[in-house]
Amino acid sequence: DDDSGIVLRRRADRDFEAEGPVLSAALDGVDVPGFPNVSVSVQYATEHRCAVVLRGEEFSDQITGTDPLVDSRPLVFCAAKATSDESAARTAAAVNAV
């Protein structure tokens, strides 16, 4: 929900074979606000799944996830696992910008 920030439904309908490739193609290559040197690749996989890859310099895998794990919970933002890790902080900010 845009007003409350609550994730009403975490998953698209599993019958998403028609919309999934179209949505993935539309998101593939989008610009990341504030990160002109970051590229985004989105590839449809199957059912309600897709792969999202961010490419940029000095990225880190030391970030938290964004899945609230159940419906009707607030949107979870990505964060660096260690506050002193500048690469992780930059990576988390790019993920959140997407």
XYZ file of C-alpha atoms in Angstrom:
98
model
C 0.000 0.000 0.000
C 1.595 3.260 -1.118
C 0.117 5.310 1.709
C 0.958 3.041 4.645
C 4.046 1.223 3.335
C 2.407 -2.107 4.164
C 3.155 -5.009 1.820
C -0.344 -6.348 1.264
C 0.693 -9.337 -0.860
C 4.301 -10.506 -1.143
C 3.799 -12.669 -4.186
C 2.267 -12.268 -7.561
C -0.251 -14.868 -8.561
C 1.552 -18.090 -9.452
C -0.303 -17.968 -12.752
C 2.004 -15.156 -13.892
C 3.454 -16.662 -17.067
C 1.912 -14.003 -19.324
C 2.696 -10.933 -17.192
C 6.041 -12.065 -15.715
C 8.138 -11.832 -18.877
C 6.554 -8.493 -19.814
C 7.162 -7.005 -16.360
C 10.714 -8.355 -16.237
C 11.477 -6.895 -19.665
C 10.053 -3.511 -18.622
C 12.254 -3.445 -15.488
C 15.385 -4.721 -17.220
C 17.838 -1.880 -17.663
C 15.981 0.699 -15.534
C 18.007 3.611 -14.218
C 18.698 3.607 -10.490
C 18.022 7.093 -9.075
C 21.185 8.491 -7.525
C 23.354 5.668 -8.894
C 24.302 6.498 -12.491
C 27.026 3.807 -12.591
C 24.757 0.970 -11.461
C 23.036 -1.256 -13.992
C 19.986 -3.429 -13.344
C 19.261 -6.695 -15.102
C 15.935 -8.463 -14.625
C 15.304 -11.916 -16.052
C 11.989 -13.747 -15.783
C 12.449 -17.265 -14.392
C 9.200 -19.176 -13.837
C 5.748 -18.722 -12.325
C 6.084 -15.689 -10.003
C 9.887 -15.651 -9.914
C 12.493 -13.463 -11.545
C 16.166 -12.705 -10.997
C 17.290 -9.139 -10.308
C 20.995 -8.333 -10.606
C 22.603 -5.010 -9.740
C 26.064 -4.372 -11.146
C 28.363 -1.626 -9.955
C 31.725 -0.934 -8.449
C 32.566 -1.874 -4.892
C 29.346 -3.730 -4.123
C 29.077 -6.115 -1.190
C 27.010 -9.158 -0.340
C 27.000 -8.145 3.331
C 23.472 -6.711 3.272
C 20.143 -7.683 4.779
C 17.151 -8.996 2.849
C 14.001 -7.069 2.007
C 11.317 -9.734 2.379
C 8.915 -9.121 5.290
C 8.241 -12.913 5.158
C 4.450 -12.592 5.539
C 1.709 -10.446 4.021
C 0.401 -7.277 5.666
C 3.700 -6.193 7.225
C 5.702 -3.011 6.602
C 8.093 -2.878 3.673
C 11.574 -3.949 4.788
C 14.492 -1.850 3.603
C 17.923 -3.265 2.873
C 20.755 -2.348 5.272
C 24.449 -3.060 5.680
C 25.086 -5.866 8.152
C 27.932 -3.803 9.659
C 27.499 -0.036 9.911
C 31.231 0.481 9.272
C 31.097 -1.334 5.900
C 30.943 1.432 3.265
C 30.586 -0.981 0.326
C 27.650 -2.715 2.011
C 26.045 0.639 2.831
C 26.370 1.698 -0.835
C 24.963 -1.644 -1.988
C 21.999 -1.389 0.408
C 21.266 2.162 -0.739
C 21.280 1.042 -4.385
C 18.951 -1.875 -3.602
C 16.572 0.475 -1.802
C 16.667 2.929 -4.710
C 15.533 0.199 -7.080
